[in-house]
Amino acid sequence: MLFSRIPLLLAFLHCVSSEQPSAPSPISAPLRELPWASGGLNFLHTTDTHGWHGGHLQEAQYSADWGDYISFAHHLRKRADDDGSDLLLVDTGDRVEGNGLYDASDPKGRYTFDIFKQQRMDVITPGNHELYLANTSSREYEEVVPDFKDAYIASNLDIYSLKSEKFEPFAPRYRRFTTKNQGIRVLAFGFMFDFHGNANNTFVQPVQETVKEQWFQDALRTKDVDLFLIAGHVPVRDSQEYDLIYRAIRDVVWDTPIVFFGGHTHIRDFRKYEKKAFGLESGRYMETLGFLSMSGLSGGKKDVVAAASPTYKRMYVDNNLYSMREHTGTNTSTFPTGLGRNVSHAIHAARKAMKLDHTFGCAPQDYWLNRAQYPANDSLLTLLDTQVLPDTFERLNNASIVITNSGAMRFDIFKGPFTIDTTFLVSPFTSGFRRLRGVPYGAASQVLQLLNNEGPITLEELAALGQGVASFCAKDCTLANAGIRSRAAICQDGCKGAGVRMQDLMPPLPPVALRTLRGEGSGQQVPLFAAEKPTIPGYTTIDDAGEDGDDTVHQAIQFYDVPNCIGVDVGFSSMSGEKSEMVDLVYNEFIQDWVLLALRYLGKTYAKGETEGALGGKTMTEMISEWVGGHWGCEEDV
Ligand SMILES: *[C@@H]1O[C@H](CO)[C@@H](O)[C@H](O)[C@H]1NC(C)=O
Ligand SMILES: *[C@@H]1O[C@H](CO)[C@@H](O)[C@H](O)[C@H]1NC(C)=O
Ligand SMILES: *[C@@H]1O[C@H](CO)[C@@H](O)[C@H](O)[C@H]1NC(C)=O
Ligand SMILES: *[C@@H]1O[C@H](CO)[C@@H](O)[C@H](O)[C@H]1NC(C)=O
Ligand SMILES: *[C@@H]1O[C@H](CO)[C@@H](O)[C@H](O)[C@H]1NC(C)=O
Ligand SMILES: *[C@@H]1O[C@H](CO)[C@@H](O)[C@H](O)[C@H]1NC(C)=O
């Protein structure tokens, strides 16, 4: 039991308004009104939370925690009961990996499941991150599936059962239920995209096969269904999986309304399939609580005559207390519920037990991964290549060229304390550095150029040269496999055994930003109140319903492209002005295949065996936190 482990702590906490004690207070901003459907069906949707259940402690805009979400859902459920509508909660996977609250414990996730399960769900599905490691998926199967009983749905996922010694459905294939107040008869499915990077104890059936299965075809022919609800770890746009499912449903039932909930690409998005089928995707990292309402659905209990087609409305709620209170008509004292508060306390206690707030130093300013141009004083990559890398490697004596991929960094550094927690956010990856000794300077100095597609050959062409690197992977996975971040490198297929790692699958740049960029700047954003110009930077989403989906009227954030890799020369100054003929090439282990390929293209062939570990096996994360410890002090009150 979670709460019994930490009874004493609670007595010392007196946060009136919940959320984590160290979280910044949300700033008020112009808000759009929640498009609640009185007498209709309403949904709250989370996806790709990746362990951020404690909220964002350095970003006021996303600072509410899972306990606050529980309170929020409570008030909206009550509103539904009061006005005769319904509220359903959906989560579409990737709840694990990516935040200290999950990753810092041994075993990982020791605290998160007791926290997560306190929120009642109506439909919940797994994501790819639940399936990478056999121990993660078996725990999901043994603990989380039972936690959510029949709400957990796995339409195309099996797991190897040690008991029966064969593959069994991970969870029920579908769920049929009737909503409490409206009596809407829902048939719900839970899908996983056609993923192959899972451990061998699970089996993901390709969607095109699942839709042909007899049970699926029979389910579609169920009588008296008012709504098909498809939840899944599948993007709502440009995904063949959801297109297949949509068509499979429409082949059998031509006009029953459909609603999709999706994820995986970490964006805010709302897609119109047709006037009776829409899909919502609700971002990432507990930044967004997706809201969707449907009115005009027919329900079994009431003699409501269904509208010709229901009205779908969506909203992306910023995860902070200001938004939550405004949308529920509560204030600081009426908002938190007993359970919500308890869960916030449990999160605080878990963070404390893992010492996540242990501070290495304090950042004097913000450093952005993609929100600043490169190079620039506020660019995280500039910080790395002008300070962290040179300082760290200058001890090496021999002239070296040090290269790292920008994909090794995943999040910005904010002004203020740089803590254990920060390390998991900024660079959670565990690969270290390798070194090749005695590389001719002429070749070594061109590697960075090649990796950045600036040479006479592109990365793709380079890949094609390296048999065995290009061939084991489908075309658009090659970039991801090299750890070279690319917008398109969300690798879904063909990468089995190719060593695809977490960092490839978690694009640090939310693609929504790119959609924002397409809209060009903040000028077009129409403030709700003429007097109040949006001043809080954040999402400015453009989707199939227009530009009014974000609850908070944000100032658009500008995102910049940054190079695949950055590099720095170290130890050259001591060489009396002249470039040494031979240098050491030091690089992040993650890009080793690419570095060796580039060298081969440059006429220097090295075997993996000729490389050696560097920096005593330290990971990038350790390197950064040591540097912070040595260079950034904390002023009195930060
Ligand atoms: C699974 O194994 C990894 C290492 O192999 C370990 O770090 C992690 O804590 C384990 N997770 C669980 C749930 O036991
Ligand atoms: C998975 O792979 C391991 C190691 O190769 C093997 O021992 C095990 O039997 C495999 N499990 C299944 C379910 O195929
Ligand atoms: C919050 O609202 C309640 C009920 O409307 C009211 O009694 C209370 O004074 C309010 N508290 C604050 C802090 O505004
Ligand atoms: C909150 O935790 C306290 C102390 O453990 C417990 O007595 C209380 O019942 C809990 N409240 C809810 C609503 O879970
Ligand atoms: C960046 O910092 C350097 C050194 O402190 C300074 O000379 C330069 O003006 C700064 N550039 C910007 C754009 O702030
Ligand atoms: C410098 O390079 C030489 C030859 O490659 C090697 O013997 C020596 O150990 C290196 N020194 C350091 C400090 O790495």
mmCIF file of C-alpha atoms and ligand atoms in Angstrom, residues 134 159-162 166-167 199-202, ligand 2:
data_model
loop_
_atom_site.group_PDB
_atom_site.id
_atom_site.type_symbol
_atom_site.label_atom_id
_atom_site.label_comp_id
_atom_site.label_asym_id
_atom_site.label_seq_id
_atom_site.Cartn_x
_atom_site.Cartn_y
_atom_site.Cartn_z
ATOM 1 C CA ALA A 134 10.290 -7.902 -20.678
ATOM 2 C CA ILE A 159 1.971 -11.673 -23.659
ATOM 3 C CA TYR A 160 3.780 -14.908 -22.940
ATOM 4 C CA SER A 161 2.316 -16.319 -19.759
ATOM 5 C CA LEU A 162 4.721 -18.272 -17.582
ATOM 6 C CA LYS A 166 1.814 -19.785 -24.098
ATOM 7 C CA PHE A 167 0.861 -16.361 -25.438
ATOM 8 C CA ALA A 199 10.897 -7.682 -26.059
ATOM 9 C CA ASN A 200 10.090 -11.223 -27.113
ATOM 10 C CA ASN A 201 7.638 -11.851 -24.283
ATOM 11 C CA THR A 202 4.988 -9.788 -26.030
HETATM 12 C C1 LIG B 2 12.955 -14.829 -25.514
HETATM 13 O O1 LIG B 2 14.349 -14.857 -25.741
HETATM 14 C C2 LIG B 2 15.051 -15.513 -24.694
HETATM 15 C C3 LIG B 2 16.539 -15.328 -24.914
HETATM 16 O O2 LIG B 2 16.843 -15.407 -26.268
HETATM 17 C C4 LIG B 2 14.630 -16.985 -24.640
HETATM 18 O O3 LIG B 2 15.318 -17.646 -23.591
HETATM 19 C C5 LIG B 2 13.138 -17.036 -24.381
HETATM 20 O O4 LIG B 2 12.690 -18.365 -24.443
HETATM 21 C C6 LIG B 2 12.380 -16.216 -25.413
HETATM 22 N N1 LIG B 2 10.999 -16.153 -24.977
HETATM 23 C C7 LIG B 2 9.984 -16.387 -25.775
HETATM 24 C C8 LIG B 2 8.654 -16.273 -25.181
HETATM 25 O O5 LIG B 2 10.128 -16.687 -26.954
#
